[in-house]
Amino acid sequence: MKDTIKKKKSVYYWLRVMHDMSQEEVAEKLLISKSYVRMLEAGDKIPSKRLLLAYSELFKIDKSVIEEMDALDKNIPTKQILLRLFNTMETDEQNRK
């Protein structure tokens, strides 16, 4: 039997999932390929500043939060990443009202 190491999901994965979008939908909206979305989510690629801004606008979350979570997600549990994203999104939603 093969041993497999399950990679931790990135902030880009969780943003997409929390907004109930497919990789294809994200790719279409950001004008990138589905395979590039998959590589970002796997941590195999780092987004350009333009793409980071596009993620920020698409998911209505400050790009500095995405950058911070991307830097932290290698060192903190997934539960903490999700809680921070939920709290940030909730605060942003309340500030827009």
PDB file of N, CA, C and O in Angstrom, residues 18-68:
ATOM      1  N   MET A  18     -15.527  28.771   0.290  1.00  0.00           N
ATOM      2  CA  MET A  18     -16.433  29.566   1.124  1.00  0.00           C
ATOM      3  C   MET A  18     -17.430  30.367   0.288  1.00  0.00           C
ATOM      4  O   MET A  18     -18.485  30.748   0.777  1.00  0.00           O
ATOM      5  N   HIS A  19     -17.100  30.596  -0.968  1.00  0.00           N
ATOM      6  CA  HIS A  19     -18.007  31.317  -1.866  1.00  0.00           C
ATOM      7  C   HIS A  19     -18.736  30.368  -2.815  1.00  0.00           C
ATOM      8  O   HIS A  19     -19.356  30.801  -3.774  1.00  0.00           O
ATOM      9  N   ASP A  20     -18.615  29.074  -2.527  1.00  0.00           N
ATOM     10  CA  ASP A  20     -19.326  28.044  -3.279  1.00  0.00           C
ATOM     11  C   ASP A  20     -19.089  28.168  -4.788  1.00  0.00           C
ATOM     12  O   ASP A  20     -20.030  28.165  -5.582  1.00  0.00           O
ATOM     13  N   MET A  21     -17.831  28.297  -5.153  1.00  0.00           N
ATOM     14  CA  MET A  21     -17.466  28.410  -6.563  1.00  0.00           C
ATOM     15  C   MET A  21     -16.581  27.234  -6.957  1.00  0.00           C
ATOM     16  O   MET A  21     -15.840  26.696  -6.142  1.00  0.00           O
ATOM     17  N   SER A  22     -16.660  26.882  -8.212  1.00  0.00           N
ATOM     18  CA  SER A  22     -15.786  25.831  -8.738  1.00  0.00           C
ATOM     19  C   SER A  22     -14.474  26.464  -9.205  1.00  0.00           C
ATOM     20  O   SER A  22     -14.389  27.676  -9.397  1.00  0.00           O
ATOM     21  N   GLN A  23     -13.474  25.626  -9.413  1.00  0.00           N
ATOM     22  CA  GLN A  23     -12.207  26.131  -9.947  1.00  0.00           C
ATOM     23  C   GLN A  23     -12.430  26.755 -11.320  1.00  0.00           C
ATOM     24  O   GLN A  23     -11.831  27.771 -11.651  1.00  0.00           O
ATOM     25  N   GLU A  24     -13.308  26.155 -12.079  1.00  0.00           N
ATOM     26  CA  GLU A  24     -13.611  26.672 -13.412  1.00  0.00           C
ATOM     27  C   GLU A  24     -14.236  28.070 -13.337  1.00  0.00           C
ATOM     28  O   GLU A  24     -13.879  28.960 -14.115  1.00  0.00           O
ATOM     29  N   GLU A  25     -15.159  28.268 -12.398  1.00  0.00           N
ATOM     30  CA  GLU A  25     -15.795  29.589 -12.246  1.00  0.00           C
ATOM     31  C   GLU A  25     -14.777  30.654 -11.840  1.00  0.00           C
ATOM     32  O   GLU A  25     -14.783  31.763 -12.375  1.00  0.00           O
ATOM     33  N   VAL A  26     -13.897  30.300 -10.913  1.00  0.00           N
ATOM     34  CA  VAL A  26     -12.864  31.249 -10.480  1.00  0.00           C
ATOM     35  C   VAL A  26     -11.951  31.581 -11.657  1.00  0.00           C
ATOM     36  O   VAL A  26     -11.648  32.747 -11.919  1.00  0.00           O
ATOM     37  N   ALA A  27     -11.529  30.567 -12.370  1.00  0.00           N
ATOM     38  CA  ALA A  27     -10.648  30.770 -13.524  1.00  0.00           C
ATOM     39  C   ALA A  27     -11.291  31.695 -14.552  1.00  0.00           C
ATOM     40  O   ALA A  27     -10.647  32.619 -15.060  1.00  0.00           O
ATOM     41  N   GLU A  28     -12.555  31.463 -14.816  1.00  0.00           N
ATOM     42  CA  GLU A  28     -13.286  32.281 -15.791  1.00  0.00           C
ATOM     43  C   GLU A  28     -13.362  33.741 -15.343  1.00  0.00           C
ATOM     44  O   GLU A  28     -13.105  34.657 -16.120  1.00  0.00           O
ATOM     45  N   LYS A  29     -13.675  33.964 -14.083  1.00  0.00           N
ATOM     46  CA  LYS A  29     -13.816  35.328 -13.570  1.00  0.00           C
ATOM     47  C   LYS A  29     -12.475  36.055 -13.474  1.00  0.00           C
ATOM     48  O   LYS A  29     -12.414  37.267 -13.624  1.00  0.00           O
ATOM     49  N   LEU A  30     -11.403  35.308 -13.222  1.00  0.00           N
ATOM     50  CA  LEU A  30     -10.081  35.921 -13.079  1.00  0.00           C
ATOM     51  C   LEU A  30      -9.276  35.903 -14.380  1.00  0.00           C
ATOM     52  O   LEU A  30      -8.145  36.380 -14.418  1.00  0.00           O
ATOM     53  N   LEU A  31      -9.864  35.315 -15.410  1.00  0.00           N
ATOM     54  CA  LEU A  31      -9.221  35.228 -16.724  1.00  0.00           C
ATOM     55  C   LEU A  31      -7.888  34.473 -16.672  1.00  0.00           C
ATOM     56  O   LEU A  31      -6.876  34.896 -17.238  1.00  0.00           O
ATOM     57  N   ILE A  32      -7.919  33.355 -15.961  1.00  0.00           N
ATOM     58  CA  ILE A  32      -6.768  32.462 -15.891  1.00  0.00           C
ATOM     59  C   ILE A  32      -7.263  31.043 -16.154  1.00  0.00           C
ATOM     60  O   ILE A  32      -8.465  30.792 -16.196  1.00  0.00           O
ATOM     61  N   SER A  33      -6.345  30.119 -16.316  1.00  0.00           N
ATOM     62  CA  SER A  33      -6.751  28.734 -16.585  1.00  0.00           C
ATOM     63  C   SER A  33      -7.139  28.020 -15.288  1.00  0.00           C
ATOM     64  O   SER A  33      -6.693  28.384 -14.193  1.00  0.00           O
ATOM     65  N   LYS A  34      -7.957  27.005 -15.461  1.00  0.00           N
ATOM     66  CA  LYS A  34      -8.364  26.184 -14.322  1.00  0.00           C
ATOM     67  C   LYS A  34      -7.139  25.512 -13.699  1.00  0.00           C
ATOM     68  O   LYS A  34      -7.044  25.394 -12.475  1.00  0.00           O
ATOM     69  N   SER A  35      -6.197  25.115 -14.527  1.00  0.00           N
ATOM     70  CA  SER A  35      -4.990  24.461 -13.996  1.00  0.00           C
ATOM     71  C   SER A  35      -4.165  25.443 -13.162  1.00  0.00           C
ATOM     72  O   SER A  35      -3.544  25.046 -12.181  1.00  0.00           O
ATOM     73  N   TYR A  36      -4.192  26.725 -13.517  1.00  0.00           N
ATOM     74  CA  TYR A  36      -3.460  27.717 -12.723  1.00  0.00           C
ATOM     75  C   TYR A  36      -4.135  27.906 -11.364  1.00  0.00           C
ATOM     76  O   TYR A  36      -3.450  28.028 -10.348  1.00  0.00           O
ATOM     77  N   VAL A  37      -5.472  27.909 -11.352  1.00  0.00           N
ATOM     78  CA  VAL A  37      -6.210  27.983 -10.082  1.00  0.00           C
ATOM     79  C   VAL A  37      -5.817  26.789  -9.215  1.00  0.00           C
ATOM     80  O   VAL A  37      -5.531  26.936  -8.024  1.00  0.00           O
ATOM     81  N   ARG A  38      -5.782  25.627  -9.817  1.00  0.00           N
ATOM     82  CA  ARG A  38      -5.422  24.408  -9.082  1.00  0.00           C
ATOM     83  C   ARG A  38      -4.003  24.526  -8.503  1.00  0.00           C
ATOM     84  O   ARG A  38      -3.760  24.157  -7.355  1.00  0.00           O
ATOM     85  N   MET A  39      -3.063  25.076  -9.284  1.00  0.00           N
ATOM     86  CA  MET A  39      -1.682  25.234  -8.803  1.00  0.00           C
ATOM     87  C   MET A  39      -1.601  26.258  -7.664  1.00  0.00           C
ATOM     88  O   MET A  39      -0.845  26.060  -6.707  1.00  0.00           O
ATOM     89  N   LEU A  40      -2.382  27.334  -7.750  1.00  0.00           N
ATOM     90  CA  LEU A  40      -2.422  28.316  -6.659  1.00  0.00           C
ATOM     91  C   LEU A  40      -2.948  27.666  -5.384  1.00  0.00           C
ATOM     92  O   LEU A  40      -2.396  27.855  -4.301  1.00  0.00           O
ATOM     93  N   GLU A  41      -4.016  26.915  -5.542  1.00  0.00           N
ATOM     94  CA  GLU A  41      -4.635  26.257  -4.388  1.00  0.00           C
ATOM     95  C   GLU A  41      -3.723  25.209  -3.765  1.00  0.00           C
ATOM     96  O   GLU A  41      -3.766  24.978  -2.558  1.00  0.00           O
ATOM     97  N   ALA A  42      -2.881  24.603  -4.587  1.00  0.00           N
ATOM     98  CA  ALA A  42      -1.956  23.579  -4.098  1.00  0.00           C
ATOM     99  C   ALA A  42      -0.678  24.194  -3.528  1.00  0.00           C
ATOM    100  O   ALA A  42       0.135  23.500  -2.924  1.00  0.00           O
ATOM    101  N   GLY A  43      -0.511  25.499  -3.723  1.00  0.00           N
ATOM    102  CA  GLY A  43       0.694  26.161  -3.242  1.00  0.00           C
ATOM    103  C   GLY A  43       1.870  26.010  -4.174  1.00  0.00           C
ATOM    104  O   GLY A  43       3.012  26.301  -3.824  1.00  0.00           O
ATOM    105  N   ASP A  44       1.606  25.567  -5.404  1.00  0.00           N
ATOM    106  CA  ASP A  44       2.673  25.379  -6.388  1.00  0.00           C
ATOM    107  C   ASP A  44       3.005  26.663  -7.142  1.00  0.00           C
ATOM    108  O   ASP A  44       4.039  26.741  -7.802  1.00  0.00           O
ATOM    109  N   LYS A  45       2.134  27.641  -7.080  1.00  0.00           N
ATOM    110  CA  LYS A  45       2.335  28.939  -7.743  1.00  0.00           C
ATOM    111  C   LYS A  45       2.040  30.053  -6.754  1.00  0.00           C
ATOM    112  O   LYS A  45       1.239  29.895  -5.838  1.00  0.00           O
ATOM    113  N   ILE A  46       2.675  31.187  -6.976  1.00  0.00           N
ATOM    114  CA  ILE A  46       2.430  32.390  -6.185  1.00  0.00           C
ATOM    115  C   ILE A  46       1.774  33.397  -7.125  1.00  0.00           C
ATOM    116  O   ILE A  46       2.288  33.647  -8.218  1.00  0.00           O
ATOM    117  N   PRO A  47       0.643  33.989  -6.717  1.00  0.00           N
ATOM    118  CA  PRO A  47      -0.046  34.903  -7.634  1.00  0.00           C
ATOM    119  C   PRO A  47       0.724  36.212  -7.819  1.00  0.00           C
ATOM    120  O   PRO A  47       1.417  36.672  -6.914  1.00  0.00           O
ATOM    121  N   SER A  48       0.584  36.788  -8.999  1.00  0.00           N
ATOM    122  CA  SER A  48       1.159  38.105  -9.267  1.00  0.00           C
ATOM    123  C   SER A  48       0.377  39.137  -8.458  1.00  0.00           C
ATOM    124  O   SER A  48      -0.700  38.839  -7.918  1.00  0.00           O
ATOM    125  N   LYS A  49       0.888  40.343  -8.400  1.00  0.00           N
ATOM    126  CA  LYS A  49       0.169  41.419  -7.692  1.00  0.00           C
ATOM    127  C   LYS A  49      -1.186  41.663  -8.337  1.00  0.00           C
ATOM    128  O   LYS A  49      -2.176  41.899  -7.652  1.00  0.00           O
ATOM    129  N   ARG A  50      -1.229  41.612  -9.667  1.00  0.00           N
ATOM    130  CA  ARG A  50      -2.485  41.811 -10.383  1.00  0.00           C
ATOM    131  C   ARG A  50      -3.489  40.723 -10.028  1.00  0.00           C
ATOM    132  O   ARG A  50      -4.661  40.996  -9.756  1.00  0.00           O
ATOM    133  N   LEU A  51      -3.019  39.492  -9.988  1.00  0.00           N
ATOM    134  CA  LEU A  51      -3.917  38.378  -9.684  1.00  0.00           C
ATOM    135  C   LEU A  51      -4.369  38.422  -8.229  1.00  0.00           C
ATOM    136  O   LEU A  51      -5.531  38.147  -7.928  1.00  0.00           O
ATOM    137  N   LEU A  52      -3.476  38.799  -7.342  1.00  0.00           N
ATOM    138  CA  LEU A  52      -3.844  38.949  -5.929  1.00  0.00           C
ATOM    139  C   LEU A  52      -4.943  40.002  -5.776  1.00  0.00           C
ATOM    140  O   LEU A  52      -5.922  39.791  -5.055  1.00  0.00           O
ATOM    141  N   LEU A  53      -4.803  41.101  -6.483  1.00  0.00           N
ATOM    142  CA  LEU A  53      -5.828  42.149  -6.455  1.00  0.00           C
ATOM    143  C   LEU A  53      -7.150  41.632  -7.032  1.00  0.00           C
ATOM    144  O   LEU A  53      -8.219  41.910  -6.493  1.00  0.00           O
ATOM    145  N   ALA A  54      -7.068  40.855  -8.096  1.00  0.00           N
ATOM    146  CA  ALA A  54      -8.276  40.281  -8.694  1.00  0.00           C
ATOM    147  C   ALA A  54      -8.975  39.330  -7.718  1.00  0.00           C
ATOM    148  O   ALA A  54     -10.204  39.344  -7.604  1.00  0.00           O
ATOM    149  N   TYR A  55      -8.211  38.511  -7.000  1.00  0.00           N
ATOM    150  CA  TYR A  55      -8.784  37.639  -5.961  1.00  0.00           C
ATOM    151  C   TYR A  55      -9.474  38.488  -4.898  1.00  0.00           C
ATOM    152  O   TYR A  55     -10.590  38.186  -4.458  1.00  0.00           O
ATOM    153  N   SER A  56      -8.793  39.546  -4.491  1.00  0.00           N
ATOM    154  CA  SER A  56      -9.318  40.446  -3.473  1.00  0.00           C
ATOM    155  C   SER A  56     -10.663  41.031  -3.906  1.00  0.00           C
ATOM    156  O   SER A  56     -11.617  41.067  -3.128  1.00  0.00           O
ATOM    157  N   GLU A  57     -10.735  41.482  -5.126  1.00  0.00           N
ATOM    158  CA  GLU A  57     -11.974  42.079  -5.642  1.00  0.00           C
ATOM    159  C   GLU A  57     -13.065  41.027  -5.822  1.00  0.00           C
ATOM    160  O   GLU A  57     -14.227  41.269  -5.489  1.00  0.00           O
ATOM    161  N   LEU A  58     -12.699  39.874  -6.343  1.00  0.00           N
ATOM    162  CA  LEU A  58     -13.683  38.813  -6.570  1.00  0.00           C
ATOM    163  C   LEU A  58     -14.329  38.362  -5.267  1.00  0.00           C
ATOM    164  O   LEU A  58     -15.546  38.213  -5.181  1.00  0.00           O
ATOM    165  N   PHE A  59     -13.518  38.160  -4.233  1.00  0.00           N
ATOM    166  CA  PHE A  59     -14.022  37.631  -2.976  1.00  0.00           C
ATOM    167  C   PHE A  59     -14.301  38.706  -1.934  1.00  0.00           C
ATOM    168  O   PHE A  59     -14.642  38.399  -0.793  1.00  0.00           O
ATOM    169  N   LYS A  60     -14.141  39.968  -2.351  1.00  0.00           N
ATOM    170  CA  LYS A  60     -14.448  41.116  -1.487  1.00  0.00           C
ATOM    171  C   LYS A  60     -13.750  41.006  -0.127  1.00  0.00           C
ATOM    172  O   LYS A  60     -14.372  41.085   0.932  1.00  0.00           O
ATOM    173  N   ILE A  61     -12.446  40.825  -0.196  1.00  0.00           N
ATOM    174  CA  ILE A  61     -11.625  40.728   1.001  1.00  0.00           C
ATOM    175  C   ILE A  61     -10.324  41.467   0.721  1.00  0.00           C
ATOM    176  O   ILE A  61      -9.790  41.387  -0.388  1.00  0.00           O
ATOM    177  N   ASP A  62      -9.853  42.218   1.688  1.00  0.00           N
ATOM    178  CA  ASP A  62      -8.653  43.022   1.501  1.00  0.00           C
ATOM    179  C   ASP A  62      -7.467  42.142   1.107  1.00  0.00           C
ATOM    180  O   ASP A  62      -7.259  41.082   1.695  1.00  0.00           O
ATOM    181  N   LYS A  63      -6.718  42.601   0.120  1.00  0.00           N
ATOM    182  CA  LYS A  63      -5.599  41.784  -0.360  1.00  0.00           C
ATOM    183  C   LYS A  63      -4.543  41.543   0.720  1.00  0.00           C
ATOM    184  O   LYS A  63      -3.890  40.510   0.717  1.00  0.00           O
ATOM    185  N   SER A  64      -4.416  42.477   1.657  1.00  0.00           N
ATOM    186  CA  SER A  64      -3.436  42.277   2.732  1.00  0.00           C
ATOM    187  C   SER A  64      -3.825  41.087   3.609  1.00  0.00           C
ATOM    188  O   SER A  64      -2.958  40.377   4.134  1.00  0.00           O
ATOM    189  N   VAL A  65      -5.128  40.850   3.746  1.00  0.00           N
ATOM    190  CA  VAL A  65      -5.602  39.686   4.522  1.00  0.00           C
ATOM    191  C   VAL A  65      -5.230  38.400   3.776  1.00  0.00           C
ATOM    192  O   VAL A  65      -4.758  37.438   4.385  1.00  0.00           O
ATOM    193  N   ILE A  66      -5.410  38.408   2.463  1.00  0.00           N
ATOM    194  CA  ILE A  66      -5.056  37.219   1.672  1.00  0.00           C
ATOM    195  C   ILE A  66      -3.557  36.960   1.779  1.00  0.00           C
ATOM    196  O   ILE A  66      -3.131  35.828   2.000  1.00  0.00           O
ATOM    197  N   GLU A  67      -2.754  38.024   1.656  1.00  0.00           N
ATOM    198  CA  GLU A  67      -1.301  37.870   1.752  1.00  0.00           C
ATOM    199  C   GLU A  67      -0.898  37.323   3.120  1.00  0.00           C
ATOM    200  O   GLU A  67      -0.066  36.420   3.218  1.00  0.00           O
ATOM    201  N   GLU A  68      -1.495  37.872   4.155  1.00  0.00           N
ATOM    202  CA  GLU A  68      -1.182  37.425   5.512  1.00  0.00           C
ATOM    203  C   GLU A  68      -1.565  35.961   5.704  1.00  0.00           C
ATOM    204  O   GLU A  68      -0.789  35.163   6.228  1.00  0.00           O
TER     205      GLU A  68
END
